[in-house]
Short mmCIF file of N, CA, C and O in Angstrom, two decimals:
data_model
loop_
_atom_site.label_atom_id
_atom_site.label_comp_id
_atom_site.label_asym_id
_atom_site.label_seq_id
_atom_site.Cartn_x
_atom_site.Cartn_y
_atom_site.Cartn_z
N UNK A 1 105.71 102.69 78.97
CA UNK A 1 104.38 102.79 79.48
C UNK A 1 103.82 104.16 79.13
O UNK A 1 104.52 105.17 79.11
N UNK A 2 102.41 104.15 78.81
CA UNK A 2 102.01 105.51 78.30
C UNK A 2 101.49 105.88 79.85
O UNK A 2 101.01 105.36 80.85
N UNK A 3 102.04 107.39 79.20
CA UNK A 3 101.49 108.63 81.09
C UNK A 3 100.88 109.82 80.40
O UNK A 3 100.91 110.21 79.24
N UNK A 4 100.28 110.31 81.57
CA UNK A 4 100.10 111.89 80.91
C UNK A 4 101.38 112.49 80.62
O UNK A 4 102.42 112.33 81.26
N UNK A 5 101.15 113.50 79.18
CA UNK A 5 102.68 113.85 79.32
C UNK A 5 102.34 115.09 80.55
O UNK A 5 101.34 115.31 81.24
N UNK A 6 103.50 115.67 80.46
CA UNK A 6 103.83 116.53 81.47
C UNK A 6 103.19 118.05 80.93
O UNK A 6 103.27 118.50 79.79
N UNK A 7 102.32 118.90 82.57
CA UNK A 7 101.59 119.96 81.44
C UNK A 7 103.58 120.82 81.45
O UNK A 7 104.59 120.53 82.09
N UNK A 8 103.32 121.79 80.52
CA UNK A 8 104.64 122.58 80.10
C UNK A 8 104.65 123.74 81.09
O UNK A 8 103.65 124.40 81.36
N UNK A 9 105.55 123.88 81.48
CA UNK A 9 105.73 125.40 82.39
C UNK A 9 106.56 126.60 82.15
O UNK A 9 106.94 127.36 83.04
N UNK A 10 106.86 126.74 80.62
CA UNK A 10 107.12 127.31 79.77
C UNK A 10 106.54 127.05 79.01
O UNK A 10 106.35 125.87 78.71
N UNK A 11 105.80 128.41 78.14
CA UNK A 11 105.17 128.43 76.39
C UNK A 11 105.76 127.85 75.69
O UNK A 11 106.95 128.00 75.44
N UNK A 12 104.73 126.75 75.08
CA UNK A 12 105.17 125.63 74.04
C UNK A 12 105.12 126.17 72.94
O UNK A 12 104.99 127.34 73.30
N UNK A 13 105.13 126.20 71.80
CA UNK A 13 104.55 126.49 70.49
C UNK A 13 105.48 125.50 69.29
O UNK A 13 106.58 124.96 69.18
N UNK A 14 104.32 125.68 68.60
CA UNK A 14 104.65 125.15 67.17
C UNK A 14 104.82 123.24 67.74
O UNK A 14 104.43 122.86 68.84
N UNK A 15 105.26 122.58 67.02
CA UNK A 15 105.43 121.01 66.60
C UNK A 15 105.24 120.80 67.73
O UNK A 15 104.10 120.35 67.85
N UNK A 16 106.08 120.92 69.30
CA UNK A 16 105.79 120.42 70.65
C UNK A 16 104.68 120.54 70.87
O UNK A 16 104.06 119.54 71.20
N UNK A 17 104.02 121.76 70.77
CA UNK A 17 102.62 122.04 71.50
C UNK A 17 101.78 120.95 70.84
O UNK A 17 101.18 120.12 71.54
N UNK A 18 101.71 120.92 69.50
CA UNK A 18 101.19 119.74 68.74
C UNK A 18 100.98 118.25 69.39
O UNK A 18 100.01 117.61 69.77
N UNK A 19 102.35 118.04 69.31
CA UNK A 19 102.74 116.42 69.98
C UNK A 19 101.99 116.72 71.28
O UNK A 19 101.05 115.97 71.57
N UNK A 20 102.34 117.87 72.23
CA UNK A 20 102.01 117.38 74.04
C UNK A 20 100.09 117.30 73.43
O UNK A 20 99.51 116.28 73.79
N UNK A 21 99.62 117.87 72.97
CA UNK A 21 98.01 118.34 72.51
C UNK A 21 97.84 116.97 72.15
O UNK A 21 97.06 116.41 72.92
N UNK A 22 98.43 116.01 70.99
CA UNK A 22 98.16 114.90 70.89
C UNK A 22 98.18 113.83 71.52
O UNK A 22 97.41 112.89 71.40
N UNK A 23 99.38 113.97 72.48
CA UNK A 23 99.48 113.14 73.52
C UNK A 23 98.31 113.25 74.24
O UNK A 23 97.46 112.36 74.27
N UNK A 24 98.21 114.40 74.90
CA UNK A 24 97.42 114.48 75.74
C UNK A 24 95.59 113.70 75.75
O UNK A 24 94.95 113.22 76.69
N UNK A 25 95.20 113.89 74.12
CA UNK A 25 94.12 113.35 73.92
C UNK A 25 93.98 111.89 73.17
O UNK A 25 93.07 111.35 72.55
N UNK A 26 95.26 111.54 73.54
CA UNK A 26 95.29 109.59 73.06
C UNK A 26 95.36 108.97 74.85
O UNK A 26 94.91 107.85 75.10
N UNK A 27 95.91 109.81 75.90
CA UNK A 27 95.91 109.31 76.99
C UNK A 27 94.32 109.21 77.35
O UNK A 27 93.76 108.31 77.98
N UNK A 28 93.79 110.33 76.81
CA UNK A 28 92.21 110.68 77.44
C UNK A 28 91.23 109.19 76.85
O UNK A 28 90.40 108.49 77.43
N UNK A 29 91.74 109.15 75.56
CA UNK A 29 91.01 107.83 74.99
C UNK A 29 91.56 106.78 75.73
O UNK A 29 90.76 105.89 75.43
N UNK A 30 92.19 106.37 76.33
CA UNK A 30 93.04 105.32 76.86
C UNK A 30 92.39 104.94 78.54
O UNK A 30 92.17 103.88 79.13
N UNK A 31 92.22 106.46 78.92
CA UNK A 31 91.49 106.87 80.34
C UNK A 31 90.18 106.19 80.26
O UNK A 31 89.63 105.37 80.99
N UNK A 32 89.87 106.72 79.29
CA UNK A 32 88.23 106.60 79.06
C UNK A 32 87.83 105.00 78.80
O UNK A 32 86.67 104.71 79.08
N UNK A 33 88.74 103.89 78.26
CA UNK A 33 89.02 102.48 78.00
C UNK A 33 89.10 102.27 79.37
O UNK A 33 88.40 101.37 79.83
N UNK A 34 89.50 102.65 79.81
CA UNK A 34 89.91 101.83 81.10
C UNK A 34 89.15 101.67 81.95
O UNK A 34 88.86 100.58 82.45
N UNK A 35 88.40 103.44 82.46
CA UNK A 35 87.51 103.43 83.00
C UNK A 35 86.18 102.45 82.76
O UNK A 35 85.50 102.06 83.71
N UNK A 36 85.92 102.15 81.57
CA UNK A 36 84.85 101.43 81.07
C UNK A 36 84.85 99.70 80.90
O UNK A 36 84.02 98.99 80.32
N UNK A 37 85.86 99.41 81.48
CA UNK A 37 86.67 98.29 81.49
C UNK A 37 86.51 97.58 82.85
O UNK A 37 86.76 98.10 83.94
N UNK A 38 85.90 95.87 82.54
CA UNK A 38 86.79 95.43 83.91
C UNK A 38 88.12 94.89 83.72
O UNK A 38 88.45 94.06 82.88
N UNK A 39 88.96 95.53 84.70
CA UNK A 39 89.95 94.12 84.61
C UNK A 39 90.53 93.51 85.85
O UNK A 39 89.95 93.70 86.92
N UNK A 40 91.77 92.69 85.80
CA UNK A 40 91.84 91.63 86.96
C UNK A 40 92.98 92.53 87.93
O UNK A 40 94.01 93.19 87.79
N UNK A 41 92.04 92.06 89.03
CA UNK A 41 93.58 92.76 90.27
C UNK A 41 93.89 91.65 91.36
O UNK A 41 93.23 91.30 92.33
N UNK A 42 94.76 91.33 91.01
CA UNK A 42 95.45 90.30 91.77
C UNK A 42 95.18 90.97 93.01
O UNK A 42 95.01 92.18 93.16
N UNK A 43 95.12 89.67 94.27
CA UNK A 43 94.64 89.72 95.87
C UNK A 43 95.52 89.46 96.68
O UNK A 43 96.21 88.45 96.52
N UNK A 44 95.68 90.15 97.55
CA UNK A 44 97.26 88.92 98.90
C UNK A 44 96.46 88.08 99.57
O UNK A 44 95.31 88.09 99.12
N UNK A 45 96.66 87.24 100.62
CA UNK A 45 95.88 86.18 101.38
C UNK A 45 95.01 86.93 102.41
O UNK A 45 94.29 86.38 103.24
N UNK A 46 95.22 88.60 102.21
CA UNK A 46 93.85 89.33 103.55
C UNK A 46 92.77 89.93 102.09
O UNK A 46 91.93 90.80 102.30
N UNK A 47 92.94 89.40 100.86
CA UNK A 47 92.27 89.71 99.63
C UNK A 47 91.99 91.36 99.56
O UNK A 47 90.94 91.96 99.33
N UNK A 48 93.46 91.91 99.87
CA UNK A 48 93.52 93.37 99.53
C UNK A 48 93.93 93.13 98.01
O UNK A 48 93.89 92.06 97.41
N UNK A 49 94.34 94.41 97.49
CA UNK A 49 94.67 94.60 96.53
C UNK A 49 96.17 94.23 96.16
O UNK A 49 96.85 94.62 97.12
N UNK A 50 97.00 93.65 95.20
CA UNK A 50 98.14 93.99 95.12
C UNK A 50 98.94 94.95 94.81
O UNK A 50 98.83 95.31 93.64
N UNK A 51 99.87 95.60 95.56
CA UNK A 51 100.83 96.57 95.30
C UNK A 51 101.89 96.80 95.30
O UNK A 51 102.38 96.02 96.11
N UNK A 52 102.72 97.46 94.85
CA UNK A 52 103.90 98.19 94.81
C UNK A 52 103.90 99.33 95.20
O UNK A 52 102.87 99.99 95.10
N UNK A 53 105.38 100.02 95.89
CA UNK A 53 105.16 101.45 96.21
C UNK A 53 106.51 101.62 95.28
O UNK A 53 107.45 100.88 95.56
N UNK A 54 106.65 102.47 94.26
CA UNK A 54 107.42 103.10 93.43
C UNK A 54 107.36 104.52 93.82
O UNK A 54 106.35 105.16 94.07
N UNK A 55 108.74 104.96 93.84
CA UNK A 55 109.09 106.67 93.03
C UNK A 55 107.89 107.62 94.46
O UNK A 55 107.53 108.72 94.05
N UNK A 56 107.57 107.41 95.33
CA UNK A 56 106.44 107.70 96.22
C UNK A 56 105.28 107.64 96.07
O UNK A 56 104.53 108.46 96.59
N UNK A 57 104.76 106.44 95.15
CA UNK A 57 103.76 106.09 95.14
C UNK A 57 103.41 105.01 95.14
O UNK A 57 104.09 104.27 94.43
N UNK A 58 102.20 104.38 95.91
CA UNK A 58 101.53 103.25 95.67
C UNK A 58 100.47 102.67 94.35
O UNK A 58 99.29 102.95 94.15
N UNK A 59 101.43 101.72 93.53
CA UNK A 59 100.50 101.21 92.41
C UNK A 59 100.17 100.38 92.61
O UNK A 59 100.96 99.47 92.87
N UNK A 60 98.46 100.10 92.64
CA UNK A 60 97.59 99.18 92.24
C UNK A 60 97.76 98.33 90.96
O UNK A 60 97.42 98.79 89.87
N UNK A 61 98.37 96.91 91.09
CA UNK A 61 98.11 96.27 89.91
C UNK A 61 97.24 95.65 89.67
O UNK A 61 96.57 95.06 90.52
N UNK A 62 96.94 95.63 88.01
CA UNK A 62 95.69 95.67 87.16
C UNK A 62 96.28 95.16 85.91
O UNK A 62 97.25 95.63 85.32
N UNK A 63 95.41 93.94 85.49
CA UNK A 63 95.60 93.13 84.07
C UNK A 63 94.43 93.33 83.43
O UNK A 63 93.38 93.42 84.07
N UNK A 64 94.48 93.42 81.99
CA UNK A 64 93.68 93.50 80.81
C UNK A 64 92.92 91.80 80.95
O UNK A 64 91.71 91.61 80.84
N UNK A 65 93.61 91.07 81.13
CA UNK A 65 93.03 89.89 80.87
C UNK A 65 93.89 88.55 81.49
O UNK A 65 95.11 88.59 81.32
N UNK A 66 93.39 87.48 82.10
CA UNK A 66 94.29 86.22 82.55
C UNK A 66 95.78 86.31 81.83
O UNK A 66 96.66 86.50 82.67
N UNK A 67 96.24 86.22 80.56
CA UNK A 67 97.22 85.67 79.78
C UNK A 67 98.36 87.47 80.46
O UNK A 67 99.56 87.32 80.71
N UNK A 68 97.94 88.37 80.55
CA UNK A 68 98.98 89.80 80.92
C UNK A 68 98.99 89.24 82.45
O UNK A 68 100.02 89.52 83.06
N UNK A 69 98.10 88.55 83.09
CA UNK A 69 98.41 88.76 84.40
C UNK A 69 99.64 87.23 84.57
O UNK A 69 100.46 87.17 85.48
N UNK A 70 99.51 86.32 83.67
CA UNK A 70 100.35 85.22 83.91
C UNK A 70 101.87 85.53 83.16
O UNK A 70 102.83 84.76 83.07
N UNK A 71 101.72 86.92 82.66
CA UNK A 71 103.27 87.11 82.16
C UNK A 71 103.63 87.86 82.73
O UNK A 71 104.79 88.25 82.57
N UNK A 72 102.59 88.56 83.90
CA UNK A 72 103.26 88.60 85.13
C UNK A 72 104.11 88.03 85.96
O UNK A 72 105.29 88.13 86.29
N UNK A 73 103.03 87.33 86.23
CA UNK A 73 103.43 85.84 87.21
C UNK A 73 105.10 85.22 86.82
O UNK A 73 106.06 85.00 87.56
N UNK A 74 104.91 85.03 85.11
CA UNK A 74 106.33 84.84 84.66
C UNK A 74 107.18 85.33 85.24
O UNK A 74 108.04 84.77 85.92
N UNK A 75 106.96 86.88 84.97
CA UNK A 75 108.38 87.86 85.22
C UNK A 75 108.64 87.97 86.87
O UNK A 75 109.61 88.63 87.23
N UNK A 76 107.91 87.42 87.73
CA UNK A 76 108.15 87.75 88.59
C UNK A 76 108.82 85.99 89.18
O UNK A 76 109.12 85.56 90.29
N UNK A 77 108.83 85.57 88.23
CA UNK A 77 109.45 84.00 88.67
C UNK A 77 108.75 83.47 89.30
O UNK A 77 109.26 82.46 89.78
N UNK A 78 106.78 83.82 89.87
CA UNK A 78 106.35 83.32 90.16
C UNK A 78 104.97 82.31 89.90
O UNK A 78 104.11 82.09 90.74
N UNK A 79 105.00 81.77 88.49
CA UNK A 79 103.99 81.52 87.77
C UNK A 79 104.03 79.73 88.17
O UNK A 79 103.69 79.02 87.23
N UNK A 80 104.26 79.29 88.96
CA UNK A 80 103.99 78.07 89.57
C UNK A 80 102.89 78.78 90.43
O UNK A 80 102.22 77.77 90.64
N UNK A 81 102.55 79.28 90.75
CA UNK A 81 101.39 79.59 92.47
C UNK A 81 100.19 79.93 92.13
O UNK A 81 100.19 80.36 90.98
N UNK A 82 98.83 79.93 92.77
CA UNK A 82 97.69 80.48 92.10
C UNK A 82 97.77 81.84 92.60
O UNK A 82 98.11 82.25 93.71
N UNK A 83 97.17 82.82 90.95
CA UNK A 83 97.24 83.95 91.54
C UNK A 83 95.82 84.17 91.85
O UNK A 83 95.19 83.89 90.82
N UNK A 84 94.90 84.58 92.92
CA UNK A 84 93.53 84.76 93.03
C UNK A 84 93.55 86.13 92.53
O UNK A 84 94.58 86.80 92.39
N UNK A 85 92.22 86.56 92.23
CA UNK A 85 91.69 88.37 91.48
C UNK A 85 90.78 88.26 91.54
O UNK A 85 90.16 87.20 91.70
N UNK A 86 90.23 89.74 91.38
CA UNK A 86 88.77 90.44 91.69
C UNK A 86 89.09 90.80 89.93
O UNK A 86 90.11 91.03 89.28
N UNK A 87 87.64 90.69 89.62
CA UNK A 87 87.50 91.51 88.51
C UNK A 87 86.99 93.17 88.52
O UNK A 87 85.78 93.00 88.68
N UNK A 88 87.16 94.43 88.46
CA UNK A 88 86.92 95.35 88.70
C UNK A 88 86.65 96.09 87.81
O UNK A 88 87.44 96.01 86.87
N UNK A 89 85.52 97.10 87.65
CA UNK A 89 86.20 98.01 87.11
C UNK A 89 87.01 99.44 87.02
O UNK A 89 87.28 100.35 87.80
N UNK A 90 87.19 99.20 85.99
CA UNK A 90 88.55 100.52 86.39
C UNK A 90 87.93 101.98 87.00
O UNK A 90 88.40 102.77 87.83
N UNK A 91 87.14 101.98 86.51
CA UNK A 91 86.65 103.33 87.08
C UNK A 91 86.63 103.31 88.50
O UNK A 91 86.82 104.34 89.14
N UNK A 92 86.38 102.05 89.15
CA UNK A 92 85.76 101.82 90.48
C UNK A 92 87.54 101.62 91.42
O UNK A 92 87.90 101.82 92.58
N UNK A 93 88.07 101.25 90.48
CA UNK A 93 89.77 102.00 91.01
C UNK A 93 90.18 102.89 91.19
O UNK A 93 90.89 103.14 92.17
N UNK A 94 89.83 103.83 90.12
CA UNK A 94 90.29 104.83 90.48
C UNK A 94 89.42 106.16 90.90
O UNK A 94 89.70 107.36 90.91
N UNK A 95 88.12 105.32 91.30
CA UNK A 95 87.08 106.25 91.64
C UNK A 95 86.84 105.94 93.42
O UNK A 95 86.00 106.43 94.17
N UNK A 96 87.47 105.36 93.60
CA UNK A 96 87.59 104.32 95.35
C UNK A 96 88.26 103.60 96.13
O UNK A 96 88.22 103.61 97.36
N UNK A 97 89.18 102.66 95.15
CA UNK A 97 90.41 102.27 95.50
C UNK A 97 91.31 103.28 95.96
O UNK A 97 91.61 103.66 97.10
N UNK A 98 91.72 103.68 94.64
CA UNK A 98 92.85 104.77 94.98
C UNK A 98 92.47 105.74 96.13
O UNK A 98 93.27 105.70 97.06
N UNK A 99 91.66 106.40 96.26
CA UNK A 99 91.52 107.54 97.48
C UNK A 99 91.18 106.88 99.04
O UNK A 99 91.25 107.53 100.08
N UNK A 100 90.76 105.31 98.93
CA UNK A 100 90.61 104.48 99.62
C UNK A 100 92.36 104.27 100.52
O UNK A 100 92.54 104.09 101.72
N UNK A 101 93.33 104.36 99.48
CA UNK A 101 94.93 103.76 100.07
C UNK A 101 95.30 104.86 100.80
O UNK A 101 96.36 104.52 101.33
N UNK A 102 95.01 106.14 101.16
CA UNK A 102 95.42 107.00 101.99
C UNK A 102 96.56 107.95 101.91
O UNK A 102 96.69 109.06 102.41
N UNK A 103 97.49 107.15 101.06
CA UNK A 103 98.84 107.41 100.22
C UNK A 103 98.69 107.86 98.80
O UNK A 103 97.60 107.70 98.25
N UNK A 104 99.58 108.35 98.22
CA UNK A 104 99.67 108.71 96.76
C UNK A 104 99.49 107.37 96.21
O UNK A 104 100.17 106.37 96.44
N UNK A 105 98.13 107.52 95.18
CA UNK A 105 98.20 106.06 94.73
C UNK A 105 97.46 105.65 93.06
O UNK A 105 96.50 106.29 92.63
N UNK A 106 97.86 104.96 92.59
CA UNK A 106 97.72 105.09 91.21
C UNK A 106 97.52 103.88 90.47
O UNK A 106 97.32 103.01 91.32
N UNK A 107 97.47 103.32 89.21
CA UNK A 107 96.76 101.81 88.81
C UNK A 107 98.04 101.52 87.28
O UNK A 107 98.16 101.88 86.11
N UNK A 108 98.65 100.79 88.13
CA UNK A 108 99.72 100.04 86.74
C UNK A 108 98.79 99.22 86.15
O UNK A 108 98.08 98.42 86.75
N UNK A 109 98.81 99.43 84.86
CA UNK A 109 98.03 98.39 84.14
C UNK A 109 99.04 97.87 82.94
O UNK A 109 99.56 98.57 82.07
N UNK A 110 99.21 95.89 83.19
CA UNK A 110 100.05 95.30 82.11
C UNK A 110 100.90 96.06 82.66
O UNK A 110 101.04 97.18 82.18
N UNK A 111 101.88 95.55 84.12
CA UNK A 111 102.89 96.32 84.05
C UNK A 111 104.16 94.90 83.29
O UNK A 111 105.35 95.18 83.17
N UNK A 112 103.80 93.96 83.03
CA UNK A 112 104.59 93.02 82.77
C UNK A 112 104.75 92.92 80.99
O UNK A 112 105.54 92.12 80.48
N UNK A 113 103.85 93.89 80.14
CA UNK A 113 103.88 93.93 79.16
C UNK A 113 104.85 94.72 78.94
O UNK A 113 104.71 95.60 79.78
N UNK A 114 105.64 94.92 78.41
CA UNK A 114 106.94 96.02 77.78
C UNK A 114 106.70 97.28 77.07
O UNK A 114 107.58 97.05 76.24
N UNK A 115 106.22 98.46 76.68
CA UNK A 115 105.83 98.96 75.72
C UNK A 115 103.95 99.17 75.87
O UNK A 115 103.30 100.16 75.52
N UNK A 116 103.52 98.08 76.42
CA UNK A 116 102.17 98.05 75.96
C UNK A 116 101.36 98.20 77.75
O UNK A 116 100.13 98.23 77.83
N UNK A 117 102.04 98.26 78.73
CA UNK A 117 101.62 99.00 80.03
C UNK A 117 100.90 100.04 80.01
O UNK A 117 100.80 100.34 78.82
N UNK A 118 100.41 100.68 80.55
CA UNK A 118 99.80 101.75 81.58
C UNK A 118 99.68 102.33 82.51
O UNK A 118 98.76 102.05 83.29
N UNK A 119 100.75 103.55 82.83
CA UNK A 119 100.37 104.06 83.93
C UNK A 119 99.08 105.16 84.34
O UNK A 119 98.89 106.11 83.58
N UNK A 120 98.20 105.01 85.57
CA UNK A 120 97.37 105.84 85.93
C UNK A 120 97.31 106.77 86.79
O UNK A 120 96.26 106.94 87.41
N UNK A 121 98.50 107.63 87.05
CA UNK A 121 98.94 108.09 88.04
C UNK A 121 98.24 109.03 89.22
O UNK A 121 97.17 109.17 88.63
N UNK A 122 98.11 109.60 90.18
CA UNK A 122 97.40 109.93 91.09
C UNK A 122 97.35 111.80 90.75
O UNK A 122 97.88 112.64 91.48
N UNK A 123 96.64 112.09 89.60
CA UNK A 123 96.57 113.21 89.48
C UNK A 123 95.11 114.33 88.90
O UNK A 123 94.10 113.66 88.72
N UNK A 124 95.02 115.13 88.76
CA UNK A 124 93.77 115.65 88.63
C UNK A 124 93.47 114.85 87.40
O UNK A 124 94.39 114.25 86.84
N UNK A 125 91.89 114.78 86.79
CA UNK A 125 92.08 114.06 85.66
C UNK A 125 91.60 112.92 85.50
O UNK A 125 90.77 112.64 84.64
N UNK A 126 92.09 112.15 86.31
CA UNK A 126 92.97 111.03 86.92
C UNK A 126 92.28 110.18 87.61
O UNK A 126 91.81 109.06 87.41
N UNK A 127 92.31 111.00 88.55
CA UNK A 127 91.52 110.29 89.96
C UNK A 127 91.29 111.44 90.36
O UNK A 127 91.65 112.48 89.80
N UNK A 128 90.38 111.28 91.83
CA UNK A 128 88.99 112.13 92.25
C UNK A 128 90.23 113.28 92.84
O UNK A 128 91.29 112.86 93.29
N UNK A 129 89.94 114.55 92.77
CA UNK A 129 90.52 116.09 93.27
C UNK A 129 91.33 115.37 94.69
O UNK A 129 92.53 115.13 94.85
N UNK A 130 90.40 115.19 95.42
CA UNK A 130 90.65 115.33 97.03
C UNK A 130 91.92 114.09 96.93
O UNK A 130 92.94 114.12 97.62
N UNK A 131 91.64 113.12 96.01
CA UNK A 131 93.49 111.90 96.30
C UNK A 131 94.39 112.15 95.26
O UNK A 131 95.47 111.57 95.35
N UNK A 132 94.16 113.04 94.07
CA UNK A 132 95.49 113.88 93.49
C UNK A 132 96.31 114.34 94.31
O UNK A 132 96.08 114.78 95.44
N UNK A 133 97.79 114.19 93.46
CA UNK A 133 98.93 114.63 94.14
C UNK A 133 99.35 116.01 93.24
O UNK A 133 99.24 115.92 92.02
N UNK A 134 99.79 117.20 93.79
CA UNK A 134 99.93 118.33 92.95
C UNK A 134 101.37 118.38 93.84
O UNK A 134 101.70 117.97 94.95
N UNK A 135 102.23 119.33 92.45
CA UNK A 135 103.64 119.24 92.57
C UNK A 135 103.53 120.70 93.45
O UNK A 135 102.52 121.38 93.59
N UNK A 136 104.64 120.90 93.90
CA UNK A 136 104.44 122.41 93.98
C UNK A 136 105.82 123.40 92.94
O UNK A 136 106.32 124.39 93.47
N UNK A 137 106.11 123.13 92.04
CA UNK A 137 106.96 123.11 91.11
C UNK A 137 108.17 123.27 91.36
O UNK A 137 108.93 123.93 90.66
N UNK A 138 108.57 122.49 92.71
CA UNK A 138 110.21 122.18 92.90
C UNK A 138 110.42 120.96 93.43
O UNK A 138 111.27 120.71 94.29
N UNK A 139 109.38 119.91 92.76
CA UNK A 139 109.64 118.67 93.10
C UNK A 139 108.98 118.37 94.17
O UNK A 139 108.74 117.17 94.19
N UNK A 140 108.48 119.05 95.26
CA UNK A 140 107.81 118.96 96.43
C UNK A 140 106.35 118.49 96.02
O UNK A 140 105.71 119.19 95.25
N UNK A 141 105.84 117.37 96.51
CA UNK A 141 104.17 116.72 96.55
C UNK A 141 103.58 117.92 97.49
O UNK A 141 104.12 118.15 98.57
N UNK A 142 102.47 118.68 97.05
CA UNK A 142 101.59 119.28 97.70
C UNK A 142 99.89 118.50 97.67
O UNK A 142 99.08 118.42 96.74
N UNK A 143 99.77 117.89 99.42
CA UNK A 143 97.52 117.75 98.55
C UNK A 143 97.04 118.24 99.08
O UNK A 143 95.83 118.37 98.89
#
């Protein structure tokens, strides 16, 4: 799954600094897709959002289109059932949703795709200042 890479906390230079610099501005194009994007977010029966809480965070799942959200459904052994969804857009996830969940919270997108996922994780950037999560650089969540 593509992420932001990580900023460096030691001086990078030469080929790394390169790669993290490139990384950094293929995620931004990717950000910027998404944001401009609707896509589908599966509902539970109180037609919240669906989630997962991973690693201390809550992800919002989010499909590109019907056929990523039913190879969902596959992988989860549950593609006999109807899945209901909101169509959204992404911006409006991570511009309201996310700071909406109260918790560290962030937007898997195609998490059932292998390789071709998205994570949106809850960080400056990202999502709005006030529901970023900042490290305090010993592993500790500071917001």
């Amino acid at each position: 799954m593509a992420e932001i890479p990580p900023s460096p906390t030691a001086a990078v230079t030469g080929e790394d600094a390169a790669r993290i610099t490139r990384a950094r501005r293929e995620f931004a194009v990717v950000l910027g897709e998404f944001r401009r994007t609707a896509v589908l977010v599966p509902t539970d029966e109180d037609d919240a959002p669906l989630t997962a809480d991973f690693g201390g965070v809550r992800w919002i799942y989010a499909f590109s289109d019907e056929a990523a959200l039913a190879r969902f459904a596959v992988a989860r052994g549950q593609d006999g059932r109807e899945w209901p969804y909101r169509r959204v857009l992404g911006a409006r996830l991570l511009d309201v949703a996310v700071p909406a969940a109260g918790v560290p919270c962030g937007v898997a997108l195609d998490v059932a795709d292998e390789g071709a996922g998205v994570l949106f994780p809850p960080v400056a950037g990202v999502v709005p200042e006030a529901a970023a999560v900042v490290g305090d650089g010993n592993g500790e969540e500071v917001r």
